[in-house]
């Protein structure tokens, strides 16, 4: 059932070209220049007239929500807030019938997310679900939604569900932006063509980085800490990279927006600190270059995820992982893949049970 892979997690990482493709199938019609999503279309005025969109989730799904905020604000220009379900539900949040709530949950059973939705529903908000498990509790309580068609995710650490969530959020942002006129037709057409090519790019990343990342992992088996840095769309990708490492390898890791480094974490940097830095060409590249200079001046060990042919960051980094270039909004999908592999191999070399990490459950049905 693991299809020849040693763990479900590795199988699921490798399934991503297919799971992303399946998530877009029937929705992204590139030749017709259309994104078809009945759940959005049937309630499009509700979205269009929303005071704001509130995204509610936990864990990895919350990281997807942060990227959703960047996507929806950039392309649809609708204000978005992202909240941990557990914080939202207990802080007497301001919520009205003019708000749209998007819940993101792989399992559809997360207790805090469910409770937050019940609260939002009582206050009259429109509830949209992004779930992977069909007919799950959250899917049933929502007013409308889109399933991520990632297929069953067995590994406790979420991988393919995360990239499928990003795919749905991208489709939603583009569809709303096209409808409300914030995303012009030419840009819409080129973005959807690029989105359509993402599964191929993921395939390429898997082929070209798998062995390399495996080798890099060997050098960090005894690390006790890691920092993950990114900017813009890749700031949440850094948070997610750090979470993956923590969960399965039990190495302490923190994700940060790269510019926040100088407000504290830079004090941690010495020759023993590995720093994963996501530095694609599009998206604050020059700023990232100076962040890397600051790290190298303090002898930190830099593992850089860069675009093919990169020069500046690559020249300074100790380890270089190349990924294909994309528009900034797609870079977290592509950059996440080598970070999943890195966490996976470090955990495997440490002898950890990657599919069933200690203290964790696949669906968190207690608060
Ligand atoms: C991380 C992970 C958890 C879940 C979180 C929410 O790899 O799996 O952080 O993302 O428990 O779960 P769902 O998405 O099922 O609501």
Coordinates of C-alpha atoms and ligand atoms in Angstrom, one line a residue:
X1 CA 0.0 0.0 0.0
X2 CA 3.1 2.2 0.3
X3 CA 3.6 1.7 -3.4
X4 CA 7.3 0.7 -3.0
X5 CA 8.1 3.7 -0.8
X6 CA 9.6 3.1 2.7
X7 CA 7.0 5.4 4.3
X8 CA 3.6 6.9 3.5
X9 CA 5.2 10.3 3.9
X10 CA 7.6 9.8 1.1
X11 CA 4.9 8.3 -1.1
X12 CA 2.7 11.3 -0.4
X13 CA 5.5 13.8 -1.2
X14 CA 6.0 12.0 -4.5
X15 CA 2.3 12.0 -5.2
X16 CA 2.2 15.8 -5.4
X17 CA 2.3 16.2 -9.1
X18 CA -0.8 14.0 -9.3
X19 CA -2.6 15.4 -6.2
X20 CA -2.2 19.0 -7.4
X21 CA -3.3 17.9 -10.9
X22 CA -6.3 16.1 -9.4
X23 CA -7.2 19.2 -7.3
X24 CA -7.3 21.3 -10.5
X25 CA -9.0 18.8 -12.6
X26 CA -12.4 20.0 -13.9
X27 CA -11.8 23.3 -12.2
X28 CA -9.0 24.9 -14.2
X29 CA -10.0 25.0 -17.8
X30 CA -7.0 26.7 -19.4
X31 CA -8.1 26.5 -23.0
X32 CA -11.4 28.1 -22.2
X33 CA -9.8 30.6 -19.9
X34 CA -12.1 29.6 -17.1
X35 CA -11.9 28.6 -13.4
X36 CA -15.0 26.5 -12.6
X37 CA -15.8 26.3 -8.9
X38 CA -19.5 25.9 -8.2
X39 CA -19.1 26.6 -4.5
X40 CA -17.6 30.0 -5.2
X41 CA -19.8 30.9 -8.2
X42 CA -23.1 30.1 -6.5
X43 CA -22.1 32.6 -3.7
X44 CA -19.9 35.0 -5.6
X45 CA -21.9 38.1 -4.5
X46 CA -21.4 37.0 -0.9
X47 CA -17.6 37.0 -1.5
X48 CA -17.6 40.1 -3.5
X49 CA -19.6 42.1 -0.9
X50 CA -17.8 40.6 2.1
X51 CA -16.4 43.1 4.6
X52 CA -13.5 40.7 4.9
X53 CA -12.6 37.1 4.7
X54 CA -11.5 35.3 7.8
X55 CA -9.5 32.2 7.3
X56 CA -9.6 29.7 10.3
X57 CA -7.4 26.7 10.7
X58 CA -4.7 25.0 12.8
X59 CA -1.2 23.8 12.1
X60 CA -0.2 23.2 8.5
X61 CA -3.6 24.2 7.3
X62 CA -3.1 27.6 9.1
X63 CA 0.2 28.0 7.1
X64 CA -1.8 27.4 3.9
X65 CA -4.2 30.1 5.2
X66 CA -1.4 32.6 5.5
X67 CA -0.5 32.1 1.9
X68 CA -4.2 32.3 1.1
X69 CA -4.2 35.8 2.6
X70 CA -1.4 36.9 0.4
X71 CA -3.1 35.4 -2.7
X72 CA -6.6 36.7 -2.0
X73 CA -5.4 40.2 -1.0
X74 CA -3.1 40.5 -4.0
X75 CA -5.4 39.2 -6.7
X76 CA -8.9 39.9 -5.4
X77 CA -8.1 42.8 -3.2
X78 CA -10.5 41.6 -0.5
X79 CA -9.2 42.1 3.1
X80 CA -8.2 38.8 4.7
X81 CA -7.4 37.8 8.3
X82 CA -6.0 34.5 9.3
X83 CA -6.6 33.1 12.7
X84 CA -5.7 30.0 14.7
X85 CA -9.1 28.4 15.4
X86 CA -8.2 27.9 19.0
X87 CA -7.5 31.6 19.5
X88 CA -10.5 32.8 17.5
X89 CA -13.1 30.8 19.3
X90 CA -12.1 32.0 22.8
X91 CA -11.5 35.7 22.3
X92 CA -15.1 36.9 21.6
X93 CA -14.2 37.8 18.0
X94 CA -16.0 40.5 16.1
X95 CA -17.9 38.7 13.4
X96 CA -21.0 39.7 11.5
X97 CA -23.2 38.4 8.6
X98 CA -21.1 40.5 6.3
X99 CA -18.0 38.3 6.9
X100 CA -17.0 35.2 5.0
X101 CA -15.2 32.5 6.9
X102 CA -13.0 30.0 5.1
X103 CA -12.1 27.0 7.1
X104 CA -9.1 24.9 6.0
X105 CA -8.8 21.4 7.4
X106 CA -7.3 18.3 5.8
X107 CA -9.2 15.9 8.1
X108 CA -12.3 18.0 8.5
X109 CA -12.5 16.8 12.1
X110 CA -10.2 19.3 14.0
X111 CA -12.1 20.1 17.2
X112 CA -11.0 23.7 17.5
X113 CA -11.7 24.5 13.9
X114 CA -15.1 23.0 14.2
X115 CA -16.0 25.0 17.3
X116 CA -14.7 28.2 15.7
X117 CA -17.0 27.6 12.7
X118 CA -20.0 26.9 14.9
X119 CA -19.4 30.3 16.6
X120 CA -19.0 32.1 13.2
X121 CA -22.2 30.4 12.0
X122 CA -24.2 31.6 15.0
X123 CA -23.1 35.1 14.2
X124 CA -24.4 34.8 10.6
X125 CA -21.1 34.6 8.7
X126 CA -21.0 32.6 5.5
X127 CA -18.9 29.5 5.9
X128 CA -16.7 28.0 3.1
X129 CA -14.8 24.8 3.7
X130 CA -11.6 23.5 2.2
X131 CA -11.3 19.9 3.4
X132 CA -9.7 16.8 2.1
X133 CA -11.9 14.2 3.7
X134 CA -15.2 13.9 2.0
X135 CA -18.3 14.2 4.2
X136 CA -16.2 15.1 7.3
X137 CA -17.8 17.1 10.1
X138 CA -16.4 20.4 8.9
X139 CA -17.4 19.7 5.3
X140 CA -20.9 19.1 6.6
X141 CA -21.3 22.2 8.7
X142 CA -20.1 24.6 5.9
X143 CA -22.5 26.5 3.6
X144 CA -20.3 25.7 0.5
X145 CA -16.8 24.5 -0.2
X146 CA -14.2 22.9 -2.4
X147 CA -12.6 19.6 -1.6
X148 CA -8.9 19.2 -2.1
X149 CA -8.7 16.0 -4.1
X150 CA -5.4 15.0 -2.7
X151 CA -6.5 11.5 -1.9
X152 CA -6.1 9.9 1.5
X153 CA -3.1 11.3 3.5
X154 CA -1.8 8.6 5.9
X155 CA 1.4 10.1 7.1
X156 CA 0.7 12.3 10.2
X157 CA 2.8 15.1 8.8
X158 CA 0.8 16.9 6.2
X159 CA 2.4 17.2 2.8
X160 CA 0.2 16.7 -0.3
X161 CA -2.8 18.0 1.5
X162 CA -0.9 21.3 2.1
X163 CA 0.0 21.8 -1.5
X164 CA -3.6 20.9 -2.5
X165 CA -4.9 23.5 -0.1
X166 CA -2.6 26.0 -1.7
X167 CA -3.9 25.0 -5.1
X168 CA -7.5 25.6 -4.1
X169 CA -6.7 29.0 -2.5
X170 CA -4.9 30.0 -5.7
X171 CA -7.9 29.1 -7.8
X172 CA -10.2 31.0 -5.4
X173 CA -8.0 34.1 -5.5
X174 CA -7.8 34.1 -9.3
X175 CA -11.5 33.4 -9.7
X176 CA -12.6 36.2 -7.3
X177 CA -10.1 38.6 -8.8
X178 CA -11.2 37.9 -12.3
X179 CA -14.9 38.4 -11.3
X180 CA -14.4 41.6 -9.3
X181 CA -12.1 43.1 -12.0
X182 CA -8.9 43.3 -9.9
X183 CA -7.2 40.7 -12.0
X184 CA -7.2 41.7 -15.7
X185 CA -7.8 39.2 -18.4
X186 CA -4.3 39.0 -19.7
X187 CA -2.8 38.5 -16.3
X188 CA -5.4 36.0 -15.5
X189 CA -4.7 34.0 -18.6
X190 CA -1.0 33.9 -18.0
X191 CA -1.3 33.0 -14.3
X192 CA -3.7 30.1 -15.0
X193 CA -1.4 28.8 -17.7
X194 CA 1.4 28.9 -15.2
X195 CA -0.7 27.2 -12.6
X196 CA -1.5 24.4 -15.0
X197 CA 2.2 23.8 -15.4
X198 CA 2.9 23.5 -11.7
X199 CA 2.5 19.7 -11.5
X200 CA 5.2 19.4 -14.1
X201 CA 7.5 21.7 -12.2
X202 CA 6.9 19.6 -9.0
X203 CA 7.8 16.5 -11.0
X204 CA 11.0 18.2 -12.1
X205 CA 11.8 19.3 -8.5
X206 CA 11.3 15.7 -7.2
X207 CA 13.6 14.3 -9.9
X208 CA 16.4 16.9 -9.6
X209 CA 16.5 17.5 -5.8
X210 CA 15.7 14.1 -4.3
X211 CA 19.2 12.7 -4.1
X212 CA 20.8 16.0 -3.4
X213 CA 18.5 16.7 -0.4
X214 CA 19.1 13.2 0.9
X215 CA 22.8 14.0 1.0
X216 CA 22.3 17.4 2.6
X217 CA 20.2 15.7 5.3
X218 CA 23.1 13.5 6.3
X219 CA 25.1 16.5 7.4
X220 CA 22.4 17.6 9.8
X221 CA 21.5 14.5 11.6
X222 CA 22.9 15.8 14.8
X223 CA 21.7 19.4 14.6
X224 CA 19.8 20.6 17.6
X225 CA 18.3 23.8 16.1
X226 CA 17.3 25.1 12.7
X227 CA 16.1 28.5 11.4
X228 CA 13.9 28.7 8.3
X229 CA 13.6 32.1 6.6
X230 CA 11.6 33.5 3.8
X231 CA 9.9 36.7 2.7
X232 CA 6.5 37.5 1.2
X233 CA 4.8 34.3 0.0
X234 CA 7.7 32.3 1.3
X235 CA 7.5 33.5 4.8
X236 CA 4.6 31.0 5.5
X237 CA 6.5 28.4 3.5
X238 CA 9.4 28.9 6.0
X239 CA 7.0 28.4 8.9
X240 CA 5.8 25.2 7.3
X241 CA 9.3 23.9 6.6
X242 CA 10.2 24.4 10.2
X243 CA 7.0 22.7 11.4
X244 CA 7.7 19.6 9.2
X245 CA 11.2 19.3 10.7
X246 CA 10.0 19.7 14.3
X247 CA 7.2 17.2 14.0
X248 CA 9.1 14.3 12.5
X249 CA 12.7 14.7 13.5
X250 CA 12.2 16.3 16.9
X251 CA 14.8 19.0 16.1
X252 CA 13.9 22.4 17.3
X253 CA 13.2 24.7 14.4
X254 CA 11.7 28.1 14.0
X255 CA 10.4 29.8 10.9
X256 CA 10.7 33.6 10.6
X257 CA 10.1 36.3 8.0
X258 CA 13.7 36.9 6.9
X259 CA 13.6 40.6 7.8
X260 CA 12.6 39.9 11.4
X261 CA 16.0 38.2 11.9
X262 CA 17.6 41.4 13.0
X263 CA 14.9 41.9 15.7
X264 CA 16.0 38.9 17.7
X265 CA 16.9 35.6 16.1
X266 CA 20.1 36.9 14.6
X267 CA 21.5 36.5 18.2
X268 CA 21.3 32.8 17.8
X269 CA 23.4 32.6 14.7
X270 CA 26.9 31.0 14.9
X271 CA 28.7 28.3 13.1
X272 CA 26.4 25.7 14.6
X273 CA 23.2 27.1 13.4
X274 CA 21.8 25.7 10.1
X275 CA 19.5 28.2 8.3
X276 CA 17.2 27.2 5.5
X277 CA 16.6 30.2 3.3
X278 CA 14.0 30.4 0.6
X279 CA 15.3 32.8 -2.0
X280 CA 13.6 32.6 -5.4
X281 CA 14.4 35.2 -8.0
X282 CA 10.9 36.8 -7.9
X283 CA 10.0 38.1 -4.5
X284 CA 12.4 40.4 -2.6
X285 CA 15.5 38.7 -3.9
X286 CA 17.8 41.6 -3.2
X287 CA 16.6 41.8 0.4
X288 CA 17.2 38.1 0.8
X289 CA 20.8 38.5 -0.5
X290 CA 21.5 41.0 2.3
X291 CA 20.0 38.6 4.8
X292 CA 22.3 35.9 3.6
X293 CA 25.3 38.3 3.9
X294 CA 24.3 39.0 7.5
X295 CA 24.1 35.3 8.2
X296 CA 27.4 34.4 6.6
X297 CA 29.1 37.3 8.5
X298 CA 28.2 35.3 11.6
X299 CA 29.2 32.0 10.1
X300 CA 25.7 30.4 10.0
X301 CA 25.4 27.4 7.8
X302 CA 23.1 28.3 4.9
X303 CA 21.0 25.9 3.0
X304 CA 19.5 27.9 0.2
X305 CA 16.5 27.1 -2.0
X306 CA 17.0 29.2 -5.1
X307 CA 16.0 29.3 -8.8
X308 CA 18.0 27.5 -11.4
X309 CA 21.0 29.5 -12.5
X310 CA 21.0 31.6 -9.4
X311 CA 24.3 33.4 -8.7
X312 CA 24.4 35.7 -5.8
X313 CA 22.8 33.6 -3.0
X314 CA 24.3 30.4 -4.4
X315 CA 27.8 32.0 -4.2
X316 CA 27.4 32.5 -0.4
X317 CA 25.4 29.4 0.5
X318 CA 26.9 26.2 2.0
X319 CA 24.2 24.1 0.3
X320 CA 22.2 25.0 -2.8
X321 CA 18.9 23.5 -3.8
X322 CA 17.7 24.6 -7.2
X323 CA 14.0 24.9 -8.2
X324 CA 12.4 26.1 -11.4
X325 CA 11.4 29.8 -11.6
X326 CA 7.7 30.7 -11.1
X327 CA 5.7 33.7 -10.4
X328 CA 6.0 34.6 -6.8
X329 CA 2.6 33.4 -5.8
X330 CA 3.4 29.8 -6.9
X331 CA 6.8 29.7 -5.3
X332 CA 5.6 28.3 -1.9
X333 CA 4.1 25.3 -3.6
X334 CA 7.4 24.5 -5.4
X335 CA 9.7 25.4 -2.6
X336 CA 7.8 23.3 -0.1
X337 CA 8.7 20.1 -1.8
X338 CA 12.5 20.0 -1.1
X339 CA 11.8 21.2 2.4
X340 CA 9.4 18.2 2.9
X341 CA 12.2 16.0 1.6
X342 CA 14.8 17.6 3.9
X343 CA 12.6 17.0 7.0
X344 CA 11.8 13.5 5.9
X345 CA 15.5 12.4 5.4
X346 CA 16.8 14.1 8.5
X347 CA 14.1 12.2 10.5
X348 CA 14.8 8.9 8.7
X349 CA 18.5 9.2 9.5
X350 CA 17.7 9.9 13.1
X351 CA 15.7 6.7 13.2
X352 CA 12.4 8.4 13.9
X353 CA 9.1 7.0 13.1
X354 CA 8.2 9.5 10.4
X355 CA 4.7 8.3 9.6
X356 CA 3.7 8.2 13.3
X357 CA 5.6 10.8 15.2
X358 CA 5.5 10.7 18.9
X359 CA 2.7 12.6 20.7
X360 CA 0.9 13.5 17.4
X361 CA -2.4 12.2 15.9
X362 CA -3.7 12.6 12.4
X363 CA -6.8 14.3 13.4
X364 CA -7.0 16.4 16.5
X365 CA -10.5 15.8 17.8
X366 CA -9.7 17.1 21.3
X367 CA -9.2 20.8 22.0
Ligands
LIG1 C1 1.1 19.1 10.5 C2 -0.2 18.7 10.8 C3 -1.0 19.4 11.7 C4 -2.4 19.7 11.1 C5 -3.4 20.3 12.1 C6 -4.7 20.6 11.4 O1 1.8 18.3 9.6 O2 -0.6 17.7 10.2 O3 -0.4 20.6 12.1 O4 -2.2 20.5 10.0 O5 -3.6 19.4 13.2 O6 -5.3 19.5 10.9 P1 -6.5 19.6 9.9 O7 -5.9 20.2 8.6 O8 -6.9 18.2 9.7 O9 -7.6 20.4 10.5

